[in-house]
CSV table of C-alpha atoms in Angstrom, one decimal:
chain,number,residue,atom,x,y,z
A,201,UNK,CA,0.0,0.0,0.0
A,202,UNK,CA,1.5,3.4,-0.9
A,203,UNK,CA,2.7,5.5,2.0
A,204,UNK,CA,0.5,8.5,1.3
A,205,UNK,CA,-1.2,10.7,3.8
A,206,UNK,CA,-4.6,9.3,4.8
A,207,UNK,CA,-7.1,10.2,7.5
A,208,UNK,CA,-6.2,9.6,11.1
A,209,UNK,CA,-6.2,6.0,12.3
A,210,UNK,CA,-6.1,4.2,8.9
A,211,UNK,CA,-3.5,1.9,7.4
A,212,UNK,CA,-0.9,4.6,6.4
A,213,UNK,CA,2.0,2.4,5.7
A,214,UNK,CA,3.3,-1.1,6.3
A,215,UNK,CA,1.4,-1.5,9.5
A,216,UNK,CA,-1.6,0.0,11.3
A,217,UNK,CA,-1.2,3.5,12.5
A,218,UNK,CA,2.3,4.0,11.1
A,219,UNK,CA,2.9,7.8,11.7
A,220,UNK,CA,-0.7,7.9,13.0
A,221,UNK,CA,-2.3,11.3,13.1
A,222,UNK,CA,0.7,13.4,12.1
A,223,UNK,CA,-1.1,14.7,9.1
A,224,UNK,CA,-4.6,13.4,9.7
A,225,UNK,CA,-7.9,15.2,9.0
A,226,UNK,CA,-8.3,15.9,12.8
A,227,UNK,CA,-6.1,18.5,14.3
A,228,UNK,CA,-6.6,17.2,17.8
A,229,UNK,CA,-3.7,17.0,20.2
A,230,UNK,CA,-2.0,13.6,20.3
A,231,UNK,CA,-1.6,11.5,23.3
A,232,UNK,CA,1.9,11.0,24.6
A,233,UNK,CA,2.7,7.5,25.7
A,234,UNK,CA,1.7,5.1,28.5
A,235,UNK,CA,3.7,3.0,30.9
A,236,UNK,CA,2.7,0.0,33.0
A,237,UNK,CA,4.8,-2.0,35.5
A,238,UNK,CA,4.4,-5.1,37.7
A,239,UNK,CA,6.7,-6.3,40.5
A,240,UNK,CA,6.2,-9.5,42.3
A,241,UNK,CA,3.5,-11.4,40.4
A,242,UNK,CA,3.9,-14.7,38.6
A,243,UNK,CA,1.8,-13.6,35.6
A,244,UNK,CA,3.5,-10.2,35.1
A,245,UNK,CA,3.4,-10.3,31.3
A,246,UNK,CA,-0.3,-11.0,31.1
A,247,UNK,CA,-1.1,-8.3,33.6
A,248,UNK,CA,1.0,-5.9,31.6
A,249,UNK,CA,-0.9,-6.9,28.4
A,250,UNK,CA,-4.2,-6.0,29.9
A,251,UNK,CA,-2.8,-2.9,31.6
A,252,UNK,CA,-1.4,-1.7,28.3
A,253,UNK,CA,-4.6,-2.4,26.5
A,254,UNK,CA,-6.4,-0.1,28.9
A,255,UNK,CA,-3.8,2.5,28.1
A,256,UNK,CA,-4.1,2.1,24.4
A,257,UNK,CA,-5.6,5.6,24.0
A,258,UNK,CA,-2.2,7.0,25.0
A,259,UNK,CA,-0.3,5.5,22.1
A,260,UNK,CA,-1.3,3.4,19.1
A,261,UNK,CA,2.0,3.2,17.1
A,262,UNK,CA,3.9,0.5,19.0
A,263,UNK,CA,3.7,-1.7,22.1
A,264,UNK,CA,6.2,-3.6,24.1
A,265,UNK,CA,6.7,-5.7,27.2
A,266,UNK,CA,9.9,-6.8,29.0
A,267,UNK,CA,9.9,-9.4,31.8
A,268,UNK,CA,12.5,-10.5,34.2
A,269,UNK,CA,12.7,-13.7,36.4
A,270,UNK,CA,15.8,-12.8,38.3
A,271,UNK,CA,18.1,-14.5,35.8
A,272,UNK,CA,17.3,-13.3,32.4
A,273,UNK,CA,15.2,-10.8,30.4
A,274,UNK,CA,12.5,-11.8,27.9
A,275,UNK,CA,10.9,-9.1,25.8
A,276,UNK,CA,8.9,-8.4,22.7
A,277,UNK,CA,8.1,-5.2,20.9
A,278,UNK,CA,6.1,-4.5,17.8
A,279,UNK,CA,4.4,-1.9,15.7
A,280,UNK,CA,0.7,-1.5,16.0
A,281,UNK,CA,-2.0,-2.0,18.7
A,282,UNK,CA,-1.4,-4.1,21.8
A,283,UNK,CA,-3.8,-6.8,20.6
A,284,UNK,CA,-1.9,-7.0,17.3
A,285,UNK,CA,1.6,-7.1,18.8
A,286,UNK,CA,0.9,-9.8,21.4
A,287,UNK,CA,-0.8,-13.2,21.0
A,288,UNK,CA,-1.4,-15.9,23.6
A,289,UNK,CA,1.6,-18.0,22.7
A,290,UNK,CA,3.9,-15.0,22.8
A,291,UNK,CA,2.6,-13.9,26.2
A,292,UNK,CA,3.1,-17.4,27.6
A,293,UNK,CA,6.7,-17.3,26.5
A,294,UNK,CA,7.3,-14.1,28.5
A,295,UNK,CA,7.9,-15.8,31.9
A,296,UNK,CA,8.9,-13.7,34.9
A,297,UNK,CA,7.5,-12.1,38.0
A,298,UNK,CA,8.3,-8.5,37.1
A,299,UNK,CA,7.7,-6.5,33.9
A,300,UNK,CA,7.6,-3.1,32.4
A,301,UNK,CA,5.4,-2.3,29.4
A,302,UNK,CA,4.9,0.7,27.0
A,303,UNK,CA,2.5,2.0,24.4
A,304,UNK,CA,3.9,4.7,22.2
A,305,UNK,CA,2.8,7.6,20.1
A,306,UNK,CA,5.8,9.3,18.8
A,307,UNK,CA,5.5,13.1,18.3
A,308,UNK,CA,9.1,13.9,17.3
A,309,UNK,CA,11.0,10.6,17.3
A,310,UNK,CA,10.8,8.4,14.2
A,311,UNK,CA,8.0,5.9,13.9
A,312,UNK,CA,10.0,2.7,13.6
A,313,UNK,CA,10.6,-0.5,15.5
A,314,UNK,CA,14.0,0.6,16.9
A,315,UNK,CA,12.2,3.3,18.9
A,316,UNK,CA,9.5,1.0,20.3
A,317,UNK,CA,9.8,0.5,24.1
A,318,UNK,CA,10.8,-0.8,26.5
A,319,UNK,CA,14.4,-0.2,25.3
A,320,UNK,CA,16.6,-3.0,26.4
A,321,UNK,CA,20.4,-2.8,26.9
A,322,UNK,CA,23.3,-4.9,28.1
A,323,UNK,CA,25.9,-3.1,30.2
A,324,UNK,CA,28.6,-4.0,32.7
A,325,UNK,CA,26.1,-4.6,35.5
A,326,UNK,CA,23.8,-6.8,33.4
A,327,UNK,CA,20.5,-6.2,31.6
A,328,UNK,CA,18.7,-2.9,31.7
A,329,UNK,CA,15.2,-2.1,30.4
A,330,UNK,CA,13.6,1.4,30.3
A,331,UNK,CA,10.1,2.6,29.6
A,332,UNK,CA,9.1,6.3,29.8
A,333,UNK,CA,6.3,8.7,29.1
A,334,UNK,CA,7.2,12.3,28.5
A,335,UNK,CA,9.9,14.5,27.0
A,336,UNK,CA,13.4,15.5,28.0
A,337,UNK,CA,13.7,19.1,26.9
A,338,UNK,CA,17.5,19.2,27.1
A,339,UNK,CA,17.9,15.8,25.3
A,340,UNK,CA,19.7,17.3,22.3
A,341,UNK,CA,22.4,18.9,24.4
A,342,UNK,CA,22.9,15.7,26.5
A,343,UNK,CA,23.0,13.5,23.3
A,344,UNK,CA,25.6,15.8,21.7
A,345,UNK,CA,27.7,15.7,24.9
A,346,UNK,CA,27.5,11.9,25.0
A,347,UNK,CA,28.2,11.4,21.4
A,348,UNK,CA,31.2,13.8,21.6
A,349,UNK,CA,32.6,11.5,24.4
A,350,UNK,CA,32.1,8.3,22.4
A,351,UNK,CA,28.6,7.1,22.9
A,352,UNK,CA,26.9,5.5,19.9
A,353,UNK,CA,23.1,5.8,19.8
A,354,UNK,CA,20.9,3.2,18.3
A,355,UNK,CA,17.6,5.1,18.4
A,356,UNK,CA,16.2,8.6,18.0
A,357,UNK,CA,14.4,8.1,21.3
A,358,UNK,CA,15.4,10.4,24.1
A,359,UNK,CA,14.9,7.5,26.5
A,360,UNK,CA,18.2,6.2,25.3
A,361,UNK,CA,20.0,9.1,26.9
A,362,UNK,CA,19.4,8.0,30.4
A,363,UNK,CA,20.7,4.5,29.6
A,364,UNK,CA,24.0,6.0,28.4
A,365,UNK,CA,24.2,8.2,31.5
A,366,UNK,CA,23.7,5.2,33.8
A,367,UNK,CA,26.1,3.0,31.9
A,368,UNK,CA,28.9,5.7,32.1
A,369,UNK,CA,28.6,6.0,35.9
A,370,UNK,CA,31.0,4.1,38.1
A,371,UNK,CA,28.3,4.0,40.8
A,372,UNK,CA,25.8,1.2,41.5
A,373,UNK,CA,22.6,1.1,39.5
A,374,UNK,CA,20.4,3.0,42.0
A,375,UNK,CA,22.9,5.8,42.6
A,376,UNK,CA,23.7,6.0,38.9
A,377,UNK,CA,20.0,6.3,38.1
A,378,UNK,CA,19.7,9.1,40.6
A,379,UNK,CA,22.6,11.0,39.1
A,380,UNK,CA,21.2,10.5,35.6
A,381,UNK,CA,17.7,11.7,36.5
A,382,UNK,CA,19.1,14.8,38.1
A,383,UNK,CA,20.5,15.8,34.7
A,384,UNK,CA,17.2,15.6,32.9
A,385,UNK,CA,15.0,18.7,32.4
A,386,UNK,CA,11.4,18.1,31.3
A,387,UNK,CA,8.4,16.1,32.1
A,388,UNK,CA,8.7,12.3,32.5
A,389,UNK,CA,7.6,9.2,34.2
A,390,UNK,CA,10.2,6.4,34.2
A,391,UNK,CA,10.2,2.7,34.8
A,392,UNK,CA,13.6,1.1,34.9
A,393,UNK,CA,14.4,-2.6,35.4
A,394,UNK,CA,17.4,-4.7,35.9
A,395,UNK,CA,17.6,-8.4,36.7
A,396,UNK,CA,17.0,-7.9,40.4
A,397,UNK,CA,15.6,-4.3,40.7
A,398,UNK,CA,12.9,-1.9,39.5
A,399,UNK,CA,13.1,1.8,39.8
A,400,UNK,CA,10.0,4.1,39.4
A,401,UNK,CA,10.6,7.8,39.1
A,402,UNK,CA,8.6,11.0,38.4
A,403,UNK,CA,10.0,14.3,37.2
A,404,UNK,CA,10.5,17.1,39.8
A,405,UNK,CA,7.3,18.9,38.8
A,406,UNK,CA,5.1,15.8,38.4
A,407,UNK,CA,4.2,16.9,34.9
A,408,UNK,CA,3.4,13.4,33.7
A,409,UNK,CA,1.1,11.2,35.6
A,410,UNK,CA,2.2,8.0,37.4
A,411,UNK,CA,0.4,6.0,40.0
A,412,UNK,CA,1.0,3.0,42.2
A,413,UNK,CA,-1.3,0.2,43.1
A,414,UNK,CA,-1.4,-3.2,44.8
A,415,UNK,CA,-2.6,-6.6,43.6
A,416,UNK,CA,-2.2,-9.0,46.5
A,417,UNK,CA,1.5,-8.9,47.4
A,418,UNK,CA,2.5,-7.4,44.0
A,419,UNK,CA,3.1,-3.8,43.2
A,420,UNK,CA,1.6,-2.2,40.0
A,421,UNK,CA,2.5,1.1,38.4
A,422,UNK,CA,0.6,2.8,35.6
A,423,UNK,CA,0.1,6.1,33.8
A,424,UNK,CA,-3.6,5.9,34.7
A,425,UNK,CA,-5.7,4.1,37.3
A,426,UNK,CA,-8.0,2.7,34.6
A,427,UNK,CA,-5.2,0.3,33.8
A,428,UNK,CA,-5.3,-1.0,37.4
A,429,UNK,CA,-9.0,-1.4,37.5
A,430,UNK,CA,-8.9,-3.8,34.5
A,431,UNK,CA,-6.6,-6.2,36.4
A,432,UNK,CA,-8.3,-5.9,39.7
A,433,UNK,CA,-5.5,-3.9,41.4
A,434,UNK,CA,-6.2,-1.4,44.1
A,435,UNK,CA,-4.8,2.1,43.5
A,436,UNK,CA,-2.7,3.3,46.4
A,437,UNK,CA,-1.2,6.7,45.6
A,438,UNK,CA,0.4,8.8,43.0
A,439,UNK,CA,4.1,9.0,42.6
A,440,UNK,CA,5.2,12.3,44.0
A,441,UNK,CA,7.3,14.8,42.0
A,442,UNK,CA,11.0,14.0,42.3
A,443,UNK,CA,10.3,10.7,44.0
A,444,UNK,CA,12.2,7.5,43.3
A,445,UNK,CA,11.0,4.1,44.4
A,446,UNK,CA,13.3,1.1,44.4
A,447,UNK,CA,11.8,-2.4,44.4
A,448,UNK,CA,13.9,-5.5,45.0
A,449,UNK,CA,13.9,-8.8,46.9
A,450,UNK,CA,13.5,-6.9,50.2
A,451,UNK,CA,10.4,-5.1,49.0
A,452,UNK,CA,9.6,-1.4,48.3
A,453,UNK,CA,12.0,1.4,49.3
A,454,UNK,CA,10.8,5.0,49.1
A,455,UNK,CA,13.5,7.5,48.2
A,456,UNK,CA,14.1,10.7,46.3
A,457,UNK,CA,16.6,11.7,43.6
A,458,UNK,CA,15.9,15.5,43.9
A,459,UNK,CA,13.8,17.9,45.8
A,460,UNK,CA,10.3,18.6,44.4
A,461,UNK,CA,9.8,21.7,42.3
A,462,UNK,CA,6.6,23.6,41.8
A,463,UNK,CA,3.8,21.0,41.3
A,464,UNK,CA,2.7,21.2,37.7
A,465,UNK,CA,0.6,18.2,36.5
A,466,UNK,CA,-0.3,18.6,32.9
A,467,UNK,CA,-3.8,20.2,32.8
A,468,UNK,CA,-4.5,18.5,29.4
A,469,UNK,CA,-4.6,15.1,31.3
A,470,UNK,CA,-7.8,16.4,32.9
A,471,UNK,CA,-9.1,18.2,29.9
A,472,UNK,CA,-8.5,15.6,27.2
A,473,UNK,CA,-5.9,12.9,27.4
A,474,UNK,CA,-6.8,10.5,30.3
A,475,UNK,CA,-9.8,8.2,30.2
A,476,UNK,CA,-12.9,9.4,32.0
A,477,UNK,CA,-12.9,6.4,34.3
A,478,UNK,CA,-9.4,7.2,35.6
A,479,UNK,CA,-8.7,9.0,38.9
A,480,UNK,CA,-5.9,11.6,39.1
A,481,UNK,CA,-4.8,13.1,42.4
A,482,UNK,CA,-8.0,12.2,44.1
A,483,UNK,CA,-10.2,13.6,41.3
A,484,UNK,CA,-12.2,11.4,38.9
A,485,UNK,CA,-11.8,12.6,35.3
A,486,UNK,CA,-15.4,12.2,34.3
A,487,UNK,CA,-16.5,14.2,37.3
A,488,UNK,CA,-13.8,16.9,36.7
A,489,UNK,CA,-15.0,17.3,33.1
A,490,UNK,CA,-18.6,17.6,34.1
A,491,UNK,CA,-17.5,20.4,36.4
A,492,UNK,CA,-15.7,22.0,33.5
A,493,UNK,CA,-18.9,21.9,31.5
A,494,UNK,CA,-20.9,23.3,34.4
A,495,UNK,CA,-18.4,26.1,35.0
A,496,UNK,CA,-18.5,26.8,31.2
A,497,UNK,CA,-22.2,27.3,31.5
A,498,UNK,CA,-21.9,29.7,34.3
A,499,UNK,CA,-19.2,31.7,32.5
A,500,UNK,CA,-20.7,31.6,28.9
A,501,UNK,CA,-24.4,30.7,28.9
A,502,UNK,CA,-26.2,30.8,25.6
A,503,UNK,CA,-29.9,30.1,25.0
A,504,UNK,CA,-30.2,27.0,22.8
A,505,UNK,CA,-32.4,23.8,22.1
A,506,UNK,CA,-29.8,21.1,22.5
A,507,UNK,CA,-26.3,20.5,23.9
A,508,UNK,CA,-24.0,18.0,22.3
A,509,UNK,CA,-20.4,17.0,22.9
A,510,UNK,CA,-17.7,16.1,20.4
A,511,UNK,CA,-16.9,12.5,21.2
A,512,UNK,CA,-15.3,11.1,23.1
A,513,UNK,CA,-13.5,13.4,25.5
A,514,UNK,CA,-16.1,16.2,25.5
A,515,UNK,CA,-19.2,14.1,26.4
A,516,UNK,CA,-18.7,14.5,30.1
A,517,UNK,CA,-18.3,18.3,29.9
A,518,UNK,CA,-21.4,18.5,27.6
A,519,UNK,CA,-23.4,16.6,30.3
A,520,UNK,CA,-22.2,19.1,32.9
A,521,UNK,CA,-23.2,22.1,30.7
A,522,UNK,CA,-26.6,20.6,30.0
A,523,UNK,CA,-27.3,19.9,33.7
A,524,UNK,CA,-26.2,23.4,34.7
A,525,UNK,CA,-28.4,25.1,32.1
A,526,UNK,CA,-31.3,22.7,31.9
A,527,UNK,CA,-30.9,22.5,28.1
A,528,UNK,CA,-31.3,18.9,27.0
A,529,UNK,CA,-28.2,16.9,26.3
A,530,UNK,CA,-28.4,14.9,23.0
A,531,UNK,CA,-26.1,12.7,21.0
A,532,UNK,CA,-25.9,15.1,18.1
A,533,UNK,CA,-22.5,13.8,17.0
A,534,UNK,CA,-21.6,10.1,16.6
A,535,UNK,CA,-18.0,8.8,16.3
A,536,UNK,CA,-17.3,5.9,14.0
A,537,UNK,CA,-14.8,3.8,16.0
A,538,UNK,CA,-14.0,1.4,13.2
A,539,UNK,CA,-12.5,3.6,10.4
A,540,UNK,CA,-9.0,2.5,11.4
A,541,UNK,CA,-9.7,-1.1,10.4
A,542,UNK,CA,-10.5,-0.4,6.7
A,543,UNK,CA,-8.1,-1.6,4.0
A,544,UNK,CA,-9.9,0.5,1.3
A,545,UNK,CA,-7.9,3.3,-0.2
A,546,UNK,CA,-10.1,6.4,0.1
A,547,UNK,CA,-10.6,8.6,-2.9
A,548,UNK,CA,-9.1,12.1,-3.0
A,549,UNK,CA,-12.6,13.6,-2.5
A,550,UNK,CA,-13.3,11.4,0.5
A,551,UNK,CA,-9.8,12.2,1.9
A,552,UNK,CA,-10.6,15.9,1.7
A,553,UNK,CA,-13.8,15.3,3.7
A,554,UNK,CA,-12.2,12.6,5.9
A,555,UNK,CA,-13.9,14.0,9.0
A,556,UNK,CA,-17.1,12.3,7.9
A,557,UNK,CA,-15.4,8.9,8.1
A,558,UNK,CA,-14.8,9.6,11.8
A,559,UNK,CA,-17.7,11.7,12.8
A,560,UNK,CA,-21.3,12.2,11.7
A,561,UNK,CA,-24.1,14.5,12.8
A,562,UNK,CA,-27.5,13.1,13.8
A,563,UNK,CA,-29.9,15.0,11.5
A,564,UNK,CA,-33.1,14.1,13.5
A,565,UNK,CA,-31.4,15.5,16.6
A,566,UNK,CA,-30.0,18.8,15.4
A,567,UNK,CA,-32.2,19.7,12.4
A,568,UNK,CA,-34.0,23.0,13.0
A,569,UNK,CA,-32.3,23.3,16.4
A,570,UNK,CA,-30.0,25.8,18.1
A,571,UNK,CA,-27.0,23.7,19.1
A,572,UNK,CA,-24.4,24.2,21.8
A,573,UNK,CA,-21.3,22.2,20.7
A,574,UNK,CA,-18.9,21.4,23.6
A,575,UNK,CA,-15.3,20.5,22.7
A,576,UNK,CA,-12.1,20.4,24.8
A,577,UNK,CA,-9.7,22.5,22.7
A,578,UNK,CA,-9.1,24.2,19.4
A,579,UNK,CA,-5.6,23.7,17.9
A,580,UNK,CA,-5.4,24.8,14.3
A,581,UNK,CA,-9.2,25.4,14.0
A,582,UNK,CA,-9.7,23.1,11.0
A,583,UNK,CA,-11.4,20.4,12.9
A,584,UNK,CA,-13.8,22.8,14.7
A,585,UNK,CA,-14.7,24.3,11.4
A,586,UNK,CA,-15.4,20.8,9.9
A,587,UNK,CA,-17.6,19.8,12.8
A,588,UNK,CA,-19.5,23.1,12.9
A,589,UNK,CA,-20.2,22.6,9.1
A,590,UNK,CA,-21.3,19.0,9.7
A,591,UNK,CA,-23.9,20.3,12.2
A,592,UNK,CA,-25.0,23.0,9.8
A,593,UNK,CA,-25.3,20.5,6.9
A,594,UNK,CA,-27.5,18.4,9.1
A,595,UNK,CA,-29.9,21.3,9.6
A,596,UNK,CA,-28.7,23.1,12.7
A,597,UNK,CA,-30.0,26.7,12.6
A,598,UNK,CA,-27.3,28.0,15.0
A,599,UNK,CA,-24.1,26.4,16.3
A,600,UNK,CA,-22.6,27.9,19.5
A,601,UNK,CA,-19.1,26.5,20.3
A,602,UNK,CA,-18.0,26.2,23.9
A,603,UNK,CA,-14.4,25.1,24.7
A,604,UNK,CA,-13.7,23.6,28.1
A,605,UNK,CA,-10.1,25.0,28.2
A,606,UNK,CA,-8.5,28.4,27.7
A,607,UNK,CA,-7.2,29.3,24.2
A,608,UNK,CA,-4.3,27.0,23.3
A,609,UNK,CA,-1.6,29.5,22.4
A,610,UNK,CA,1.8,27.9,23.2
A,611,UNK,CA,3.6,24.7,22.3
A,612,UNK,CA,4.3,22.0,24.8
A,613,UNK,CA,7.8,20.9,25.7
A,614,UNK,CA,6.7,18.1,28.0
A,615,UNK,CA,5.4,15.3,25.8
A,616,UNK,CA,2.3,16.6,24.0
A,617,UNK,CA,2.3,16.7,20.2
A,618,UNK,CA,1.7,20.4,19.5
A,619,UNK,CA,2.4,22.2,16.3
A,620,UNK,CA,4.6,25.2,15.9
A,621,UNK,CA,3.2,28.3,17.7
A,622,UNK,CA,2.5,29.9,14.3
A,623,UNK,CA,0.1,27.1,13.5
A,624,UNK,CA,-1.9,27.5,16.7
A,625,UNK,CA,-4.9,29.6,15.7
A,626,UNK,CA,-5.3,31.2,19.2
A,627,UNK,CA,-1.7,32.5,19.1
A,628,UNK,CA,-2.5,34.9,16.3
A,629,UNK,CA,-6.3,35.4,16.3
A,630,UNK,CA,-8.8,36.9,18.7
A,631,UNK,CA,-11.8,34.9,20.0
A,632,UNK,CA,-14.0,36.8,17.5
A,633,UNK,CA,-11.7,36.0,14.6
A,634,UNK,CA,-11.5,32.3,15.6
A,635,UNK,CA,-15.3,32.3,15.8
A,636,UNK,CA,-15.6,33.5,12.2
A,637,UNK,CA,-12.9,31.1,11.1
A,638,UNK,CA,-14.7,28.1,12.4
A,639,UNK,CA,-18.1,29.4,11.1
A,640,UNK,CA,-19.7,29.4,14.5
A,641,UNK,CA,-22.5,31.7,15.7
A,642,UNK,CA,-20.6,32.3,19.0
A,643,UNK,CA,-17.5,31.0,20.7
A,644,UNK,CA,-16.3,31.0,24.3
A,645,UNK,CA,-13.3,29.4,26.1
A,646,UNK,CA,-13.2,28.4,29.7
A,647,UNK,CA,-11.1,30.9,31.8
A,648,UNK,CA,-7.9,29.6,33.6
A,649,UNK,CA,-9.5,30.3,37.0
A,650,UNK,CA,-12.6,28.4,35.9
A,651,UNK,CA,-10.5,25.5,34.8
A,652,UNK,CA,-8.5,25.3,38.1
A,653,UNK,CA,-11.7,25.6,40.1
A,654,UNK,CA,-13.4,22.9,38.1
A,655,UNK,CA,-10.5,20.4,38.4
A,656,UNK,CA,-10.1,20.9,42.1
A,657,UNK,CA,-8.8,18.3,44.5
A,658,UNK,CA,-5.1,18.5,43.6
A,659,UNK,CA,-3.1,21.1,45.6
A,660,UNK,CA,-4.8,24.3,46.5
A,661,UNK,CA,-1.6,25.5,48.2
A,662,UNK,CA,0.4,25.4,45.0
A,663,UNK,CA,0.4,28.0,42.2
A,664,UNK,CA,-2.3,27.4,39.6
A,665,UNK,CA,-3.7,24.6,41.8
A,666,UNK,CA,-0.7,22.4,41.1
A,667,UNK,CA,-1.3,22.4,37.4
A,668,UNK,CA,0.8,23.2,34.3
A,669,UNK,CA,-1.0,25.7,32.2
A,670,UNK,CA,1.9,26.7,30.0
A,671,UNK,CA,0.1,25.9,26.8
A,672,UNK,CA,-2.4,28.5,27.8
A,673,UNK,CA,-0.4,31.2,29.7
A,674,UNK,CA,3.2,30.6,28.4
A,675,UNK,CA,4.5,30.2,32.0
A,676,UNK,CA,6.6,27.0,31.8
A,677,UNK,CA,7.5,25.3,35.1
A,678,UNK,CA,11.0,24.3,33.9
A,679,UNK,CA,13.8,25.8,31.8
A,680,UNK,CA,12.9,25.5,28.2
A,681,UNK,CA,15.7,27.5,26.5
A,682,UNK,CA,18.9,25.5,25.8
A,683,UNK,CA,20.5,27.7,23.2
A,684,UNK,CA,18.4,26.3,20.3
A,685,UNK,CA,19.0,22.7,21.3
A,686,UNK,CA,15.7,22.3,23.3
A,687,UNK,CA,13.3,19.6,22.1
A,688,UNK,CA,9.6,19.8,21.9
A,689,UNK,CA,7.0,17.1,21.5
A,690,UNK,CA,7.7,13.5,22.7
A,691,UNK,CA,10.3,11.1,21.2
A,692,UNK,CA,10.2,8.7,24.2
């Protein structure tokens, strides 16, 4: 099949989701990656399989699992979805009582098998496997330094940098890992595993989510609690910023590799990325999104006949808006979840209108109605315009757009796939100009204070409620300028 650009989630190359979404018809922000770890369970590989399946929304390009039994590593990585990469016989061959797994969506690293995680290495102290979610902003500078001193890199993934830093250290594994982590600037959640130890670490600001749970005597670690629910594990707590946990034959050891910085959990996890059945810092995502919709109604009420949400991430907020206003909530937009499985090459005409392959308006619901369309964000504006036009073509007399986040004006340096600032419509256009651009009758964004208030439950004593709002207010919690060598996106 030719490697030409096709709508998001189709067969775009030699395997499903190769380069998924980078030039798709939807300009939605892309998930980063997801990690899952098990320590002390005889069926660690199978548990990781189900955990990664629950985290599939965080990355659809590749998946991998590495297990250890105290003697050797067994691992497998592949391109595509978790269910396509792993079969029953393969899982049965991955014997061991500890494992780390990864699902990947690359936003800056190459989409190829060499970058699929966990990355596995051999060095003087034995085997080392690493899985991470996030982005190391100073990775280019570190890579250049390491290459100048003789390191040979096998991947374009920034995860490989920490392996070289650990391997070059004369200290033992734990102390070498601490030193390596101290040199990284960015947002990251790391799982590192040797033959007898596992290390779990979060960046100093807690930008990327990571949580711990228990399943009997075993420990479980995941990017989201939904991955624990699926295997019957009990969530225990979130990994604190700058925290480092060491697991070995003697159990769990709580430690730190650095002091915590300003708490700054990515607000987009609440707004869009994480599954609504996940809990984050004591707050359920579905409930938080309902509060965002309710707050949006208080800030920007408009008289209308129906409220509808852009599936899937905005449905919770749409319900909250409807409950607050008393305007009926309706399924005015339906998402086709199976477009990614077609082998049919779409025509140029269909490709140009590819949004209809993913989304359709319900004519009997919106025809002759004034519609409030709830969405979580506007990136370039092209998707919002397409959806507004879908509703108009289905007979909506008015379309009022309400966005449950502030205007997205700045690129992310911590693992979210954002375009250049010049491509972000809110960076150069006013709300009224965006409204005209997307062909809406009215447009409003949730205020930063409204967002912080709606999320709630994290850290009221920290600036911005313990959230990172840099994509909205340009106030980054870490250094981002490294003389032109800083890296955006996510190449973990």
